[in-house]
mmCIF file of C-alpha atoms and ligand atoms in Angstrom:
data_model
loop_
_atom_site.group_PDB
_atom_site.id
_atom_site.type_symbol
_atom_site.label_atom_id
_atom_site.label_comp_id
_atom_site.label_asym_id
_atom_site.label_seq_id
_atom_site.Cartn_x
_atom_site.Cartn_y
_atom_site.Cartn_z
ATOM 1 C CA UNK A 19 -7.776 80.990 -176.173
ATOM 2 C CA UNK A 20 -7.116 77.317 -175.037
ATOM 3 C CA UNK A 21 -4.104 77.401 -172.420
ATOM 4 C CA UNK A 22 -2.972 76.117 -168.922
ATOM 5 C CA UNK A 23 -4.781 77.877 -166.411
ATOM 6 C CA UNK A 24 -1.352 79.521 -165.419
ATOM 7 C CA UNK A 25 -0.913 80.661 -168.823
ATOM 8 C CA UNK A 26 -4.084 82.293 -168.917
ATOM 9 C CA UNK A 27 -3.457 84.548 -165.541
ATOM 10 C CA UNK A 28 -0.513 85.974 -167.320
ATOM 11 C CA UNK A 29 -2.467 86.672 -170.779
ATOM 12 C CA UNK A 30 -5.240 88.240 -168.755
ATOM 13 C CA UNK A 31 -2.549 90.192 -166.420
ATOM 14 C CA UNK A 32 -0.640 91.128 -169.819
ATOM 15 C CA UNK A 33 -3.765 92.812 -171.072
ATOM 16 C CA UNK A 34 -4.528 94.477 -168.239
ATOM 17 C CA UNK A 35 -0.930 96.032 -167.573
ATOM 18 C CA UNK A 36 -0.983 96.814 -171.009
ATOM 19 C CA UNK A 37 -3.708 98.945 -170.012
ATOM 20 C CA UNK A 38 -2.272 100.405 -167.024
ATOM 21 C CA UNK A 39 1.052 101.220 -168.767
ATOM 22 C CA UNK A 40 -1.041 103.473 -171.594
ATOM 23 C CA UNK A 41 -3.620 104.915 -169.097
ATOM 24 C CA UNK A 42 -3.015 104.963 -165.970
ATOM 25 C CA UNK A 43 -6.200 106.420 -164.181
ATOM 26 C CA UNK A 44 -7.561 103.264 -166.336
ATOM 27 C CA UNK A 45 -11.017 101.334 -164.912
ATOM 28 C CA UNK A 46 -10.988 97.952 -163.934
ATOM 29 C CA UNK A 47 -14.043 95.801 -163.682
ATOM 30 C CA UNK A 48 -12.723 93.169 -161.008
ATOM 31 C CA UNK A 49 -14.373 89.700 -160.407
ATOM 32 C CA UNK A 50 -14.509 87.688 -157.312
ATOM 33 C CA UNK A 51 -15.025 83.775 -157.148
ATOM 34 C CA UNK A 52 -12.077 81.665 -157.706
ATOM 35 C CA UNK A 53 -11.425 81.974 -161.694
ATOM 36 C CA UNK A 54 -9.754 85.452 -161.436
ATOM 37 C CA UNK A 55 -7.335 84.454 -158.400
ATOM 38 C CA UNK A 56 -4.599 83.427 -160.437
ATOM 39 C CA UNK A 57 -4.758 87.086 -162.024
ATOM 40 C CA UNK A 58 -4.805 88.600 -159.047
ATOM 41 C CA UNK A 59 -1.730 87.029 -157.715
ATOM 42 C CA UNK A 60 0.249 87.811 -161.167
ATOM 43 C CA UNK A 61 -0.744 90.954 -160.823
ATOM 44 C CA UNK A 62 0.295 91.957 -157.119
ATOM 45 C CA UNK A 63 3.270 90.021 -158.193
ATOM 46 C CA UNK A 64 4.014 92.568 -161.304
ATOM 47 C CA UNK A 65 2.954 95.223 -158.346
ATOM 48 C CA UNK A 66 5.737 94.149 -155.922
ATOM 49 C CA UNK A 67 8.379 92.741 -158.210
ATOM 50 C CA UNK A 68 7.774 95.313 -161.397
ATOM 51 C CA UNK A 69 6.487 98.464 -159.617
ATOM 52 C CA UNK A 70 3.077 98.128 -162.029
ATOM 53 C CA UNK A 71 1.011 100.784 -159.941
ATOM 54 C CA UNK A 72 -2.604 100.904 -159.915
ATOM 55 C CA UNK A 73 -2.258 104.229 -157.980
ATOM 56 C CA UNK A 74 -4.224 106.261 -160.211
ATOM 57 C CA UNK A 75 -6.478 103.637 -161.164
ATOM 58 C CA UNK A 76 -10.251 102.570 -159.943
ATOM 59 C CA UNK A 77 -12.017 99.445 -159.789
ATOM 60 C CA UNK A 78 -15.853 98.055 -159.464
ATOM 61 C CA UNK A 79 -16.576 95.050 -158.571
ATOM 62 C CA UNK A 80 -19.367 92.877 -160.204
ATOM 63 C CA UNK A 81 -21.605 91.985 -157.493
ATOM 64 C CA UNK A 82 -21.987 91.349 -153.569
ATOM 65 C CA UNK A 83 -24.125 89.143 -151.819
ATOM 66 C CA UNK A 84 -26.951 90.848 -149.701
ATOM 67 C CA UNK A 85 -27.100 90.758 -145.839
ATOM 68 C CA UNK A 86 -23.752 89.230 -145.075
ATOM 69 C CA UNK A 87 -22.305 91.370 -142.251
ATOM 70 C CA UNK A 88 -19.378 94.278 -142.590
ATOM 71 C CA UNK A 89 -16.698 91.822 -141.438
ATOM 72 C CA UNK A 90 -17.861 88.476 -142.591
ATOM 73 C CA UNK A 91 -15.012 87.111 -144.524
ATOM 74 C CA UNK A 92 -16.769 85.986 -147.695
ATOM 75 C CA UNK A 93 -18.288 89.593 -147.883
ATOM 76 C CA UNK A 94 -17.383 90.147 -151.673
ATOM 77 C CA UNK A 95 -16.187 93.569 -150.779
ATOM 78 C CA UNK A 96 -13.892 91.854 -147.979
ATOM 79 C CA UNK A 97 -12.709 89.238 -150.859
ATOM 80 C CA UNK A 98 -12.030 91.882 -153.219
ATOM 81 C CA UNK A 99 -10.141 93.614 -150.490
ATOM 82 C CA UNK A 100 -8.067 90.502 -149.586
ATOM 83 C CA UNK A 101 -7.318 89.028 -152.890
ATOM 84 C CA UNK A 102 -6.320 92.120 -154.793
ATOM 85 C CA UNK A 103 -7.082 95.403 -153.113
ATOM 86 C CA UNK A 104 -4.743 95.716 -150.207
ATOM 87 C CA UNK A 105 -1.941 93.904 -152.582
ATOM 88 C CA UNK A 106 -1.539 96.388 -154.836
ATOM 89 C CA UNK A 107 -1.541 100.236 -154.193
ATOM 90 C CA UNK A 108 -4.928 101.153 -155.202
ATOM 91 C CA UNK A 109 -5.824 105.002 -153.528
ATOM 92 C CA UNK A 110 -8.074 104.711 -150.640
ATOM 93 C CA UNK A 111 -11.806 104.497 -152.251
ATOM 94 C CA UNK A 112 -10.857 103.500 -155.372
ATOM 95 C CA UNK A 113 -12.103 100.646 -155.481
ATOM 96 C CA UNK A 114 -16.275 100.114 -155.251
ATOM 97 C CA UNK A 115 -18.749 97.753 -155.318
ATOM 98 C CA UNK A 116 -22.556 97.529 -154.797
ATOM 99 C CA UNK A 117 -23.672 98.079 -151.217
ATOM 100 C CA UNK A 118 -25.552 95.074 -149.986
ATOM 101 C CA UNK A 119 -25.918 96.605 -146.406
ATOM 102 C CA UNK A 120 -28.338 99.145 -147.691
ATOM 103 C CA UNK A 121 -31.655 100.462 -146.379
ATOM 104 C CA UNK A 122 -32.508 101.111 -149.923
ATOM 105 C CA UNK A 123 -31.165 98.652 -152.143
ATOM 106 C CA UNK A 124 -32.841 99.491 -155.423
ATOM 107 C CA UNK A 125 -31.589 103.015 -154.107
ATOM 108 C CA UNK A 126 -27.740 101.694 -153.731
ATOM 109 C CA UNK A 127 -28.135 99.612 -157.459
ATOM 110 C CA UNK A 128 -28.694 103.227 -159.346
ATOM 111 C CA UNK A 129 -26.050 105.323 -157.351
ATOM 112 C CA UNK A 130 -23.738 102.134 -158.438
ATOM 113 C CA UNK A 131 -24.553 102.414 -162.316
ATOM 114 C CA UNK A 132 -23.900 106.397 -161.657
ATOM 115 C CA UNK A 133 -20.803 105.561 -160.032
ATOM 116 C CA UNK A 134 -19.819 103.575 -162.943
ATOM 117 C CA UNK A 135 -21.070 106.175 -165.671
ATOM 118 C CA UNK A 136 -19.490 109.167 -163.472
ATOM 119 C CA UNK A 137 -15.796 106.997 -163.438
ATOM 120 C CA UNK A 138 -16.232 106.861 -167.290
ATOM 121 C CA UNK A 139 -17.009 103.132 -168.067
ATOM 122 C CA UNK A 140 -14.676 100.303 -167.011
ATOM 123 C CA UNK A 141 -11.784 99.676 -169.535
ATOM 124 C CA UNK A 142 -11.600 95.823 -168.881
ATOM 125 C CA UNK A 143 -13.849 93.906 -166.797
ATOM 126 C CA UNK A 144 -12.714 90.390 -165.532
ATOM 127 C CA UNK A 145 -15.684 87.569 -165.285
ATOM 128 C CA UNK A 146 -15.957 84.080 -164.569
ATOM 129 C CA UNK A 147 -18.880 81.717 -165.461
ATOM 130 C CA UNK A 148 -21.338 80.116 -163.602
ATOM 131 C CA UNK A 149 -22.323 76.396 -164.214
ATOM 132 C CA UNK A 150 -25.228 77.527 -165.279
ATOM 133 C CA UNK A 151 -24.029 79.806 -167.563
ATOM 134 C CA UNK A 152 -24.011 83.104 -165.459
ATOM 135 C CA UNK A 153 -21.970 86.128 -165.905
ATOM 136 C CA UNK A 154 -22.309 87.922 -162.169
ATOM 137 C CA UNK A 155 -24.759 86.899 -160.970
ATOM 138 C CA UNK A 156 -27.320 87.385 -163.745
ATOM 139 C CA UNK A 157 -28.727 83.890 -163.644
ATOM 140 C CA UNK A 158 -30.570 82.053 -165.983
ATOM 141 C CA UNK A 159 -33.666 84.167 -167.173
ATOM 142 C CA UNK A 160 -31.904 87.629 -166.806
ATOM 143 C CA UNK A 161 -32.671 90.416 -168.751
ATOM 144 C CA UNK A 162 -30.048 90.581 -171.875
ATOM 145 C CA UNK A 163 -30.901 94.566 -171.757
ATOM 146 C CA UNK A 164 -30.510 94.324 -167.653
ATOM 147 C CA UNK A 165 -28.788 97.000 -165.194
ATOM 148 C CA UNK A 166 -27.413 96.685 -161.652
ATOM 149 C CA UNK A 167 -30.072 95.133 -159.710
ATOM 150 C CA UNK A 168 -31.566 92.551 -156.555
ATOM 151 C CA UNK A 169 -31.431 89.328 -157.764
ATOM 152 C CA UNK A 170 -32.291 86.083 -156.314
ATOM 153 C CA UNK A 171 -29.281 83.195 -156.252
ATOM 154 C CA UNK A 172 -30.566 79.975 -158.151
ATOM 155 C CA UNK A 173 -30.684 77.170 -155.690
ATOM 156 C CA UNK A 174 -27.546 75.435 -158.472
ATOM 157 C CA UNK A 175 -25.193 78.901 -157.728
ATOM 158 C CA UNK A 176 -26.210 78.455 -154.153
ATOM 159 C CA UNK A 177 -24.920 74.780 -153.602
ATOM 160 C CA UNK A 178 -21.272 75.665 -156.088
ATOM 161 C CA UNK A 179 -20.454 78.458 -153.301
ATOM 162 C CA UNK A 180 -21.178 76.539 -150.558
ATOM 163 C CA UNK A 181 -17.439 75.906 -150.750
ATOM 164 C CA UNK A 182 -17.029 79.762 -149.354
ATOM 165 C CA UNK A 183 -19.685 78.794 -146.559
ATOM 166 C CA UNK A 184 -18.068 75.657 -144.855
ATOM 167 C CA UNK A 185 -19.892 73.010 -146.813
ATOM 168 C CA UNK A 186 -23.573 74.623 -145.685
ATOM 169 C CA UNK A 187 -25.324 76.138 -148.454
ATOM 170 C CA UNK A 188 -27.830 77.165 -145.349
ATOM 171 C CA UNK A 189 -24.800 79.643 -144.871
ATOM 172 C CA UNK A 190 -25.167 81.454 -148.349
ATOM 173 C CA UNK A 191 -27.177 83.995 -149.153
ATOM 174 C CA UNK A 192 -30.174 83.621 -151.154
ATOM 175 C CA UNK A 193 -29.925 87.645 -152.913
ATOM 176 C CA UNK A 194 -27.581 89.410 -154.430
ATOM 177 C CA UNK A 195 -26.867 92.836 -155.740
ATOM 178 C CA UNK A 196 -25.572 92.529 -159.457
ATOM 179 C CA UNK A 197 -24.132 94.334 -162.242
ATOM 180 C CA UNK A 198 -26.829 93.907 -165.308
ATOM 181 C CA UNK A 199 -26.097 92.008 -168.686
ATOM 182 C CA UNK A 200 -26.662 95.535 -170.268
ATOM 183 C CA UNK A 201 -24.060 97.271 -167.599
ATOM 184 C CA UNK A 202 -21.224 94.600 -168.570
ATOM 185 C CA UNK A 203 -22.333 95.129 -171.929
ATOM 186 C CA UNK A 204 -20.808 98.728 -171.616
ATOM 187 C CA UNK A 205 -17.288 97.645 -170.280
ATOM 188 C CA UNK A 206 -14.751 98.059 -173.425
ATOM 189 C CA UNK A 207 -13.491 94.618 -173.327
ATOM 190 C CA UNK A 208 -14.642 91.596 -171.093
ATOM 191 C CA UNK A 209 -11.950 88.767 -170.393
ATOM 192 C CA UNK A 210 -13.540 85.868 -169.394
ATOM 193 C CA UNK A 211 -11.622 83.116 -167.568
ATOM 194 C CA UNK A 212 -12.869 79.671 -167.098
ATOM 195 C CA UNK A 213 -11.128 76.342 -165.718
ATOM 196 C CA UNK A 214 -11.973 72.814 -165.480
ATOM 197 C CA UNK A 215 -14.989 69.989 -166.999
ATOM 198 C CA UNK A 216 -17.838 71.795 -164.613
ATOM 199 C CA UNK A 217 -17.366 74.611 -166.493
ATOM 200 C CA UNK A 218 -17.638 73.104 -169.918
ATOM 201 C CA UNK A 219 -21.272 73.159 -171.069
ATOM 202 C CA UNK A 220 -21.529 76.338 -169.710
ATOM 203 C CA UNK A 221 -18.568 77.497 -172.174
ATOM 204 C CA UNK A 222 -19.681 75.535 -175.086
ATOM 205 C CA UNK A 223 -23.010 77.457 -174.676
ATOM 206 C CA UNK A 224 -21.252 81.030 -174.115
ATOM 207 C CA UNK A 225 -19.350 80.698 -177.396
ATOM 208 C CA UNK A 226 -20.935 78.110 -179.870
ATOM 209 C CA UNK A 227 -24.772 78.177 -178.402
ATOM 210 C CA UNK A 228 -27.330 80.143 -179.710
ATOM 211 C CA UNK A 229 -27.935 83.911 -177.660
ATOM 212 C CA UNK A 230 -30.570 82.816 -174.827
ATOM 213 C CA UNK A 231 -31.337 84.420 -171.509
ATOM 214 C CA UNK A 232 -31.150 80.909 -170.316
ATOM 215 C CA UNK A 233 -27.433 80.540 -170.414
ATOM 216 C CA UNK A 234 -27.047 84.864 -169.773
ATOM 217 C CA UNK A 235 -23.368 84.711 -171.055
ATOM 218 C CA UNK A 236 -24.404 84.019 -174.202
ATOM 219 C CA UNK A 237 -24.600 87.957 -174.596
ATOM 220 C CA UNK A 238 -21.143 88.158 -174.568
ATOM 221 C CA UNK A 239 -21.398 87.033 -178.482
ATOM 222 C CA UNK A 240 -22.391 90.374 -179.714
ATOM 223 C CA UNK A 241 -19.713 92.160 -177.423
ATOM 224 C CA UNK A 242 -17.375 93.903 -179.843
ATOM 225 C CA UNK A 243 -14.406 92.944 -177.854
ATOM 226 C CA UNK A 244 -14.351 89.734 -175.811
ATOM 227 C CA UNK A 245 -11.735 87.951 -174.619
ATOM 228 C CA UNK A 246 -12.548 83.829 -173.465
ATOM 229 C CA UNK A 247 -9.615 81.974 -171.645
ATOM 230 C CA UNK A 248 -9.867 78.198 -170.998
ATOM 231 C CA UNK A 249 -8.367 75.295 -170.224
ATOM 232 C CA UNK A 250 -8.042 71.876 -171.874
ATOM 233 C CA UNK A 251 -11.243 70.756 -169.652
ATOM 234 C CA UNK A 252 -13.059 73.633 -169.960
ATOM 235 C CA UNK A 253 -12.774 73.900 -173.649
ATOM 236 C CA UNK A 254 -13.649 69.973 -173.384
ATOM 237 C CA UNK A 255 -17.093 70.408 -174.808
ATOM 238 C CA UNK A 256 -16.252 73.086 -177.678
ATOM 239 C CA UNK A 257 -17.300 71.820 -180.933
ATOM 240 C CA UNK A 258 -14.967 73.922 -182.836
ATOM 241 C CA UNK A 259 -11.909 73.500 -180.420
ATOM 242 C CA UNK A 260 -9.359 72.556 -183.156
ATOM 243 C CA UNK A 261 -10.133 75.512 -184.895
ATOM 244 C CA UNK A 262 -9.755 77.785 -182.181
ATOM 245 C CA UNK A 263 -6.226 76.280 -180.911
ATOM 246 C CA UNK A 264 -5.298 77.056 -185.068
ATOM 247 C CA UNK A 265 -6.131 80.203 -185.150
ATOM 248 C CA UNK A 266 -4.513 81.752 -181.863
ATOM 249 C CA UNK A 267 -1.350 79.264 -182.672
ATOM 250 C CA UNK A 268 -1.034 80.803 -186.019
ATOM 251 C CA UNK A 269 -2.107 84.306 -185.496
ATOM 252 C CA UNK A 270 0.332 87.086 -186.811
ATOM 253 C CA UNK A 271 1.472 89.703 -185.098
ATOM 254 C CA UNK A 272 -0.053 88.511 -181.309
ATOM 255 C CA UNK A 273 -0.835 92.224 -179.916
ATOM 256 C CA UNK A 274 -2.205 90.568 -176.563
ATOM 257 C CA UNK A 275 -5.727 90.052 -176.148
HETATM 258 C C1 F6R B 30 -18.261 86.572 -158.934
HETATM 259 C C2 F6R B 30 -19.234 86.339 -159.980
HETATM 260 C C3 F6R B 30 -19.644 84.980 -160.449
HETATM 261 C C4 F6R B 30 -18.464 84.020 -160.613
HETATM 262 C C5 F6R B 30 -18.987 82.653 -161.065
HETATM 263 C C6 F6R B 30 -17.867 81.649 -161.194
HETATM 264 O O1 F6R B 30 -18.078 87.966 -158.748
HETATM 265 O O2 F6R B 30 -19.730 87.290 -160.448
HETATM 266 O O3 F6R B 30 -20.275 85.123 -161.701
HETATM 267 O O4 F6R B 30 -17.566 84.537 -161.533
HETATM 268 O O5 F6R B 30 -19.931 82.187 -160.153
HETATM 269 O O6 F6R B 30 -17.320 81.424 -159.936
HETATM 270 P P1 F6R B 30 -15.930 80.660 -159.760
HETATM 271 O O7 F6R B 30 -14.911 81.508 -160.432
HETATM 272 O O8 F6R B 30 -15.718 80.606 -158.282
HETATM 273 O O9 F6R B 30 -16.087 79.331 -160.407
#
């Protein structure tokens, strides 16, 4: 779907209320990084405004860097917390992510993809893209087949989030714990949300280029259910672009995404 990036935040918040209306105790895969924020707003909006509860819902969050102290702000867990978690009324716990302050962090990875299995599978998972094509933080070269794991930031990922890090990419961390291709694989429906021209090879290679571990979110082709939002700049590089505008303009009966 080709949209303003406003327009998009509702669609994805639509789908995800949707959800929430029909099952509340539903599981939500939540994102960090700056493509979801708009979401997140629209949705503590619909929380405030609307009374949308995610009281009997749980979340799990992609990925978290490794190392980065309990109360350093761009802690993913502390993001996650301030962009979405303490605006709505999730229950205390509810929502997870991997624990990049472990001892024993091939030991925390498997008790995440337990906690995941033991919640039931998330319902929707939200994702942005890398530049260089990652989903997470499964850069290029990941396992398609791949489960929560360590991985190592690519020197590329490390310089875009330097942004986070006041301009020093000294400042980021150079591991990460991350969900696997293969464990996003399992969510029932991924809605992927990407804005502006830095992100356009990266989504002309998601959704036209051939499946390739070097640009990981290619897998996302042989999801069953996969949802891509852009914007005009984003979608800048899509061969097929007319086509796509066509078909969601004329598409009968819209039932969301
Ligand atoms: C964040 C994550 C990353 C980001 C990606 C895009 O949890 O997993 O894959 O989604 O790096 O980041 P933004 O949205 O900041 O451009």
């Amino acid at each position: 779907m080709i949209a303003p990036a406003e327009e998009l935040a509702v669609l994805a918040a639509d789908a995800i209320e949707a959800l929430l209306r029909r099952e509340p105790a539903t599981v939500l895969g939540l994102a960090t990084g700056s493509s979801p924020l708009k979401v997140y707003d629209e949705l503590a909006r619909r929380h405030e405004q609307e009374g949308l509860s995610f009281a009997r819902a749980r979340g799990f969050m992609l990925d978290e860097y490794v190392g980065l102290a309990a109360d350093h702000p761009e802690r993913y867990r502390n993001v996650i917390d301030t962009e979405i978690a303490s605006r709505v009324d999730f229950a205390p716990g509810a929502v997870q992510g991997p624990d990049g302050l472990a001892d024993d962090l091939p030991a925390a990875c498997a008790a995440y993809e337990r906690a995941i299995a033991g919640a039931g599978g998330v319902d929707v998972q939200l994702l942005g893209i890398g530049t260089d094509g990652h989903i997470a933080f499964n850069e290029p070269g990941s396992s398609l087949a791949s489960r929560t794991r360590i991985k190592t930031l690519t020197r590329q990922t490390r310089v875009d989030n330097a942004r986070f890090f006041d301009d020093d990419v000294d400042q980021v961390p150079t591991h990460c714990l991350t969900q696997g291709l293969g464990t996003i694989m399992d969510a029932r429906h991924l809605v992927l949300l990407a804005t502006g021209r830095h992100k356009a090879e990266a989504v002309h290679q998601l959704v036209e280029g051939p499946i390739s571990a070097m640009w990981p979110a290619t897998v996302m082709q042989m999801h069953p259910h996969a949802t891509v939002l852009v914007d005009d700049a984003a979608a800048s590089r899509l061969q097929l672009g007319d086509y796509y505008r066509q078909t969601f303009e004329s598409k009968p009966g819209w039932q969301g995404l």
